[in-house]
mmCIF file of C-alpha atoms in Angstrom:
data_model
loop_
_atom_site.group_PDB
_atom_site.id
_atom_site.type_symbol
_atom_site.label_atom_id
_atom_site.label_comp_id
_atom_site.label_asym_id
_atom_site.label_seq_id
_atom_site.Cartn_x
_atom_site.Cartn_y
_atom_site.Cartn_z
ATOM 1 C CA MET A 1 15.743 17.062 -0.302
ATOM 2 C CA THR A 2 18.936 15.277 -1.378
ATOM 3 C CA ILE A 3 17.798 11.967 0.092
ATOM 4 C CA PHE A 4 14.388 12.320 -1.573
ATOM 5 C CA PHE A 5 15.863 12.631 -5.078
ATOM 6 C CA PHE A 6 18.429 9.923 -4.396
ATOM 7 C CA VAL A 7 15.693 7.481 -3.360
ATOM 8 C CA LEU A 8 13.703 8.250 -6.522
ATOM 9 C CA LYS A 9 16.759 7.679 -8.726
ATOM 10 C CA ARG A 10 17.594 4.532 -6.794
ATOM 11 C CA ASN A 11 14.223 3.009 -7.673
ATOM 12 C CA VAL A 12 14.085 4.203 -11.283
ATOM 13 C CA ARG A 13 17.570 3.097 -12.316
ATOM 14 C CA ASN A 14 16.880 -0.506 -11.233
ATOM 15 C CA LEU A 15 15.270 -2.115 -14.304
ATOM 16 C CA SER A 16 13.526 -4.950 -12.473
ATOM 17 C CA ASN A 17 12.215 -2.529 -9.872
ATOM 18 C CA LEU A 18 11.033 -0.125 -12.565
ATOM 19 C CA MET A 19 9.138 -2.892 -14.357
ATOM 20 C CA PHE A 20 7.559 -3.994 -11.086
ATOM 21 C CA LEU A 21 6.440 -0.436 -10.338
ATOM 22 C CA THR A 22 5.052 0.348 -13.802
ATOM 23 C CA LEU A 23 4.198 -2.863 -15.647
ATOM 24 C CA PHE A 24 2.024 -4.510 -12.998
ATOM 25 C CA PRO A 25 -0.277 -1.489 -12.502
ATOM 26 C CA ILE A 26 -0.763 -1.291 -16.275
ATOM 27 C CA VAL A 27 -1.576 -5.008 -16.438
ATOM 28 C CA ALA A 28 -4.171 -4.488 -13.681
ATOM 29 C CA ILE A 29 -6.062 -2.094 -15.955
ATOM 30 C CA PHE A 30 -6.551 -4.699 -18.663
ATOM 31 C CA LEU A 31 -7.707 -7.578 -16.484
ATOM 32 C CA PRO A 32 -11.318 -8.498 -17.375
ATOM 33 C CA ASN A 33 -14.527 -7.462 -15.665
ATOM 34 C CA PRO A 34 -15.824 -10.119 -13.258
ATOM 35 C CA ASP A 35 -19.115 -11.935 -13.660
ATOM 36 C CA GLY A 36 -19.378 -12.808 -9.986
ATOM 37 C CA TRP A 37 -19.352 -10.939 -6.689
ATOM 38 C CA MET A 38 -16.868 -8.176 -7.528
ATOM 39 C CA GLU A 39 -18.402 -4.801 -8.328
ATOM 40 C CA PHE A 40 -15.133 -3.508 -9.777
ATOM 41 C CA PRO A 41 -12.952 -4.998 -12.525
ATOM 42 C CA ILE A 42 -10.849 -7.705 -10.943
ATOM 43 C CA GLY A 43 -7.656 -5.747 -11.558
ATOM 44 C CA TYR A 44 -8.760 -3.107 -9.078
ATOM 45 C CA GLN A 45 -9.191 -5.683 -6.338
ATOM 46 C CA TYR A 46 -5.746 -7.066 -7.131
ATOM 47 C CA PHE A 47 -4.260 -3.584 -7.311
ATOM 48 C CA GLY A 48 -4.945 -3.293 -3.586
ATOM 49 C CA ILE A 49 -2.829 -6.411 -3.067
ATOM 50 C CA LEU A 50 -0.154 -4.982 -5.359
ATOM 51 C CA ILE A 51 -0.017 -1.811 -3.246
ATOM 52 C CA LEU A 52 0.873 -3.957 -0.234
ATOM 53 C CA PHE A 53 3.654 -5.697 -2.176
ATOM 54 C CA VAL A 54 5.016 -2.381 -3.448
ATOM 55 C CA GLY A 55 4.975 -0.971 0.086
ATOM 56 C CA ILE A 56 7.140 -3.763 1.465
ATOM 57 C CA ARG A 57 9.422 -3.772 -1.585
ATOM 58 C CA LEU A 58 10.112 -0.050 -1.307
ATOM 59 C CA THR A 59 10.578 0.134 2.449
ATOM 60 C CA SER A 60 12.806 -2.958 2.447
ATOM 61 C CA LEU A 61 15.472 -0.721 0.923
ATOM 62 C CA MET A 62 15.689 0.929 4.329
ATOM 63 C CA ILE A 63 16.653 -2.433 5.839
ATOM 64 C CA GLU A 64 19.346 -2.634 3.172
ATOM 65 C CA ASP A 65 20.605 0.760 4.334
ATOM 66 C CA ARG A 66 20.767 -0.543 7.897
ATOM 67 C CA GLN A 67 22.683 -3.628 6.778
ATOM 68 C CA LYS A 68 25.199 -1.411 4.975
ATOM 69 C CA GLY A 69 25.607 0.847 7.987
ATOM 70 C CA VAL A 70 23.968 3.891 6.417
ATOM 71 C CA VAL A 71 21.824 4.504 9.495
ATOM 72 C CA LYS A 72 24.904 4.392 11.729
ATOM 73 C CA ARG A 73 26.657 6.975 9.572
ATOM 74 C CA LEU A 74 23.691 9.316 9.960
ATOM 75 C CA ALA A 75 24.782 9.830 13.564
ATOM 76 C CA VAL A 76 27.850 11.768 12.380
ATOM 77 C CA ALA A 77 26.279 13.306 9.258
ATOM 78 C CA PRO A 78 24.406 16.638 9.065
ATOM 79 C CA VAL A 79 21.208 14.668 8.423
ATOM 80 C CA SER A 80 18.939 13.587 11.236
ATOM 81 C CA HIS A 81 17.223 10.224 11.426
ATOM 82 C CA PHE A 82 13.899 12.063 11.071
ATOM 83 C CA GLN A 83 15.019 13.721 7.810
ATOM 84 C CA TYR A 84 16.205 10.391 6.463
ATOM 85 C CA LEU A 85 12.892 8.770 7.371
ATOM 86 C CA TRP A 86 10.468 11.368 6.038
ATOM 87 C CA GLN A 87 12.366 11.938 2.784
ATOM 88 C CA ASN A 88 12.385 8.188 2.122
ATOM 89 C CA LEU A 89 8.669 7.946 2.871
ATOM 90 C CA LEU A 90 7.926 11.002 0.734
ATOM 91 C CA ALA A 91 9.704 9.425 -2.242
ATOM 92 C CA TYR A 92 7.895 6.123 -1.750
ATOM 93 C CA SER A 93 4.568 7.953 -1.419
ATOM 94 C CA LEU A 94 5.160 9.776 -4.696
ATOM 95 C CA ILE A 95 5.834 6.479 -6.466
ATOM 96 C CA LEU A 96 2.613 4.963 -5.122
ATOM 97 C CA VAL A 97 0.601 8.076 -5.994
ATOM 98 C CA LEU A 98 1.864 7.829 -9.578
ATOM 99 C CA GLN A 99 0.786 4.183 -9.640
ATOM 100 C CA CYS A 100 -2.682 5.165 -8.445
ATOM 101 C CA ILE A 101 -2.912 7.824 -11.159
ATOM 102 C CA ILE A 102 -1.939 5.259 -13.803
ATOM 103 C CA VAL A 103 -4.526 2.717 -12.643
ATOM 104 C CA VAL A 104 -7.456 5.091 -12.119
ATOM 105 C CA ALA A 105 -6.860 7.337 -15.135
ATOM 106 C CA GLY A 106 -5.955 4.361 -17.319
ATOM 107 C CA GLY A 107 -9.055 2.438 -16.293
ATOM 108 C CA TYR A 108 -11.272 5.460 -16.913
ATOM 109 C CA LEU A 109 -9.820 5.998 -20.398
ATOM 110 C CA TYR A 110 -10.036 2.275 -21.140
ATOM 111 C CA GLY A 111 -13.747 2.360 -20.392
ATOM 112 C CA HIS A 112 -13.992 0.519 -17.082
ATOM 113 C CA GLU A 113 -16.969 1.308 -14.884
ATOM 114 C CA LEU A 114 -15.311 3.032 -11.943
ATOM 115 C CA TYR A 115 -18.518 4.712 -10.678
ATOM 116 C CA GLN A 116 -16.756 7.609 -8.918
ATOM 117 C CA PRO A 117 -13.137 7.715 -10.199
ATOM 118 C CA LEU A 118 -12.163 10.532 -7.826
ATOM 119 C CA TYR A 119 -13.323 8.536 -4.798
ATOM 120 C CA VAL A 120 -11.485 5.483 -6.113
ATOM 121 C CA PHE A 121 -8.315 7.555 -6.455
ATOM 122 C CA VAL A 122 -8.617 8.980 -2.928
ATOM 123 C CA LEU A 123 -9.272 5.506 -1.512
ATOM 124 C CA PHE A 124 -6.203 4.016 -3.198
ATOM 125 C CA ILE A 125 -4.057 6.962 -2.061
ATOM 126 C CA LEU A 126 -5.121 6.500 1.553
ATOM 127 C CA PHE A 127 -4.517 2.770 1.335
ATOM 128 C CA SER A 128 -1.077 3.433 -0.167
ATOM 129 C CA PHE A 129 -0.159 5.476 2.906
ATOM 130 C CA VAL A 130 -1.393 2.657 5.140
ATOM 131 C CA SER A 131 0.659 0.175 3.115
ATOM 132 C CA LEU A 132 3.863 2.200 3.493
ATOM 133 C CA SER A 133 3.448 2.796 7.209
ATOM 134 C CA MET A 134 2.505 -0.840 7.842
ATOM 135 C CA ALA A 135 5.551 -2.053 5.893
ATOM 136 C CA LEU A 136 7.745 0.394 7.814
ATOM 137 C CA ALA A 137 6.508 -1.023 11.109
ATOM 138 C CA TRP A 138 6.995 -4.573 9.838
ATOM 139 C CA ASN A 139 10.541 -3.930 8.642
ATOM 140 C CA SER A 140 11.475 -2.448 12.004
ATOM 141 C CA LEU A 141 11.166 -5.990 13.397
ATOM 142 C CA TYR A 142 13.741 -7.477 11.011
ATOM 143 C CA ARG A 143 17.408 -7.101 10.242
ATOM 144 C CA SER A 144 17.231 -9.131 7.034
ATOM 145 C CA LYS A 145 15.472 -7.695 3.980
ATOM 146 C CA GLU A 146 14.855 -11.165 2.552
ATOM 147 C CA SER A 147 13.284 -12.532 5.733
ATOM 148 C CA ALA A 148 11.025 -9.502 6.133
ATOM 149 C CA PHE A 149 9.832 -9.724 2.528
ATOM 150 C CA LEU A 150 9.202 -13.474 2.451
ATOM 151 C CA VAL A 151 7.200 -13.572 5.679
ATOM 152 C CA TYR A 152 5.273 -10.438 4.731
ATOM 153 C CA MET A 153 4.234 -12.001 1.417
ATOM 154 C CA ALA A 154 2.402 -14.715 3.335
ATOM 155 C CA VAL A 155 0.874 -12.080 5.624
ATOM 156 C CA ILE A 156 -0.337 -10.103 2.595
ATOM 157 C CA MET A 157 -2.105 -13.092 1.078
ATOM 158 C CA LEU A 158 -3.702 -13.989 4.407
ATOM 159 C CA MET A 159 -4.880 -10.413 4.978
ATOM 160 C CA SER A 160 -6.241 -10.195 1.428
ATOM 161 C CA LEU A 161 -8.132 -13.457 1.857
ATOM 162 C CA ILE A 162 -9.679 -12.524 5.191
ATOM 163 C CA GLY A 163 -10.066 -8.842 4.327
ATOM 164 C CA GLY A 164 -12.332 -9.353 1.328
ATOM 165 C CA LEU A 165 -10.092 -8.702 -1.677
ATOM 166 C CA ILE A 166 -9.940 -12.331 -2.826
ATOM 167 C CA VAL A 167 -13.263 -13.731 -1.596
ATOM 168 C CA PRO A 168 -16.323 -11.931 -0.180
ATOM 169 C CA VAL A 169 -16.179 -11.383 3.558
ATOM 170 C CA GLU A 170 -19.728 -12.759 3.744
ATOM 171 C CA MET A 171 -18.426 -16.199 2.756
ATOM 172 C CA LEU A 172 -16.189 -16.367 5.825
ATOM 173 C CA PRO A 173 -17.231 -17.742 9.228
ATOM 174 C CA PRO A 174 -18.669 -15.109 11.606
ATOM 175 C CA PHE A 175 -15.492 -15.093 13.697
ATOM 176 C CA LEU A 176 -13.325 -14.281 10.671
ATOM 177 C CA GLN A 177 -15.805 -11.648 9.523
ATOM 178 C CA ARG A 178 -15.348 -9.834 12.823
ATOM 179 C CA LEU A 179 -11.584 -10.361 12.702
ATOM 180 C CA SER A 180 -11.388 -8.904 9.195
ATOM 181 C CA MET A 181 -12.591 -5.542 10.505
ATOM 182 C CA LEU A 182 -9.248 -5.171 12.288
ATOM 183 C CA LEU A 183 -7.366 -5.371 8.983
ATOM 184 C CA PRO A 184 -6.700 -2.296 6.807
ATOM 185 C CA VAL A 185 -7.435 -4.446 3.741
ATOM 186 C CA HIS A 186 -11.027 -4.862 4.925
ATOM 187 C CA TRP A 187 -11.579 -1.116 4.752
ATOM 188 C CA LEU A 188 -10.229 -0.929 1.217
ATOM 189 C CA ALA A 189 -12.734 -3.590 0.153
ATOM 190 C CA GLU A 190 -15.439 -1.799 2.153
ATOM 191 C CA GLY A 191 -14.607 1.474 0.424
ATOM 192 C CA LEU A 192 -14.726 -0.061 -3.046
ATOM 193 C CA GLY A 193 -18.069 -1.605 -2.185
ATOM 194 C CA TRP A 194 -19.431 1.741 -1.009
ATOM 195 C CA ILE A 195 -18.283 3.464 -4.202
ATOM 196 C CA ALA A 196 -19.909 0.797 -6.377
ATOM 197 C CA ILE A 197 -23.196 0.436 -4.498
ATOM 198 C CA GLY A 198 -23.480 3.819 -2.782
ATOM 199 C CA ASP A 199 -26.308 2.737 -0.499
ATOM 200 C CA GLU A 200 -25.002 4.773 2.450
ATOM 201 C CA SER A 201 -24.257 8.461 2.930
ATOM 202 C CA ILE A 202 -20.923 10.089 2.178
ATOM 203 C CA THR A 203 -20.164 10.037 5.901
ATOM 204 C CA HIS A 204 -19.517 6.303 5.596
ATOM 205 C CA PHE A 205 -16.767 7.009 3.064
ATOM 206 C CA PHE A 206 -15.299 9.623 5.417
ATOM 207 C CA PHE A 207 -15.450 7.051 8.201
ATOM 208 C CA ILE A 208 -13.490 4.562 6.078
ATOM 209 C CA GLY A 209 -10.944 7.241 5.196
ATOM 210 C CA GLY A 210 -10.610 8.221 8.848
ATOM 211 C CA ILE A 211 -9.858 4.639 9.840
ATOM 212 C CA MET A 212 -7.139 4.452 7.176
ATOM 213 C CA VAL A 213 -5.601 7.695 8.437
ATOM 214 C CA LEU A 214 -5.583 6.308 11.987
ATOM 215 C CA TYR A 215 -3.889 3.121 10.783
ATOM 216 C CA THR A 216 -1.305 5.216 8.941
ATOM 217 C CA PHE A 217 -0.360 7.235 12.024
ATOM 218 C CA LEU A 218 -0.378 4.165 14.265
ATOM 219 C CA PHE A 219 2.018 2.199 12.064
ATOM 220 C CA LEU A 220 4.187 5.275 11.436
ATOM 221 C CA VAL A 221 4.674 5.713 15.161
ATOM 222 C CA LEU A 222 5.434 2.017 15.647
ATOM 223 C CA GLY A 223 7.814 1.906 12.688
ATOM 224 C CA SER A 224 9.713 5.084 13.507
ATOM 225 C CA MET A 225 10.116 4.461 17.238
ATOM 226 C CA ARG A 226 12.651 1.717 16.738
ATOM 227 C CA ARG A 227 15.962 2.355 15.027
ATOM 228 C CA ILE A 228 17.874 -0.737 14.018
ATOM 229 C CA HIS A 229 21.598 -0.041 13.962
#
């Protein structure tokens, strides 16, 4: 678990990174309740977008390792590429889980209407895993951390717009409504809507969770198949 603890320290000792990982989730709690189409406080919609940004920011450190030749040195070290990968992902997952705890517990204590806080927590956890695996797959396409991050920022905003976190999916043209169902972001918005309205059985929530798990495994396979040396 040496790599795991090193990755945690690496993220905590960077002040700007620490503020990004802690301050923004806290700010999301105190954003106001919407008067429009959003069932949840607006900060909880935006927290989904933040999870995507955190995913790419954390996993981009692995590109930095590749640029510095760390991955090459693993070939002669008593650490396999698999150990390096899963310990990095475990550390990143822990950071995102802590963020989810802060947002859900903080919102509950602050007095936000979260309907079913436990379901909200589970939904954000599952989406966090999707975010990490998707960012891992994305970063496997790039050798430059800066290029991967900048392009992915535009992708995040586009996915959030089409997926229903920024505007209701119902406002989009029929073609984009169908397209949005292919995006993991859509299922986060769908899950939040189910929790707030609850007009379908619990099996619908399990269905949403199952789709997120499938996305997680799909992107993990894609991201871990390619090693950039």
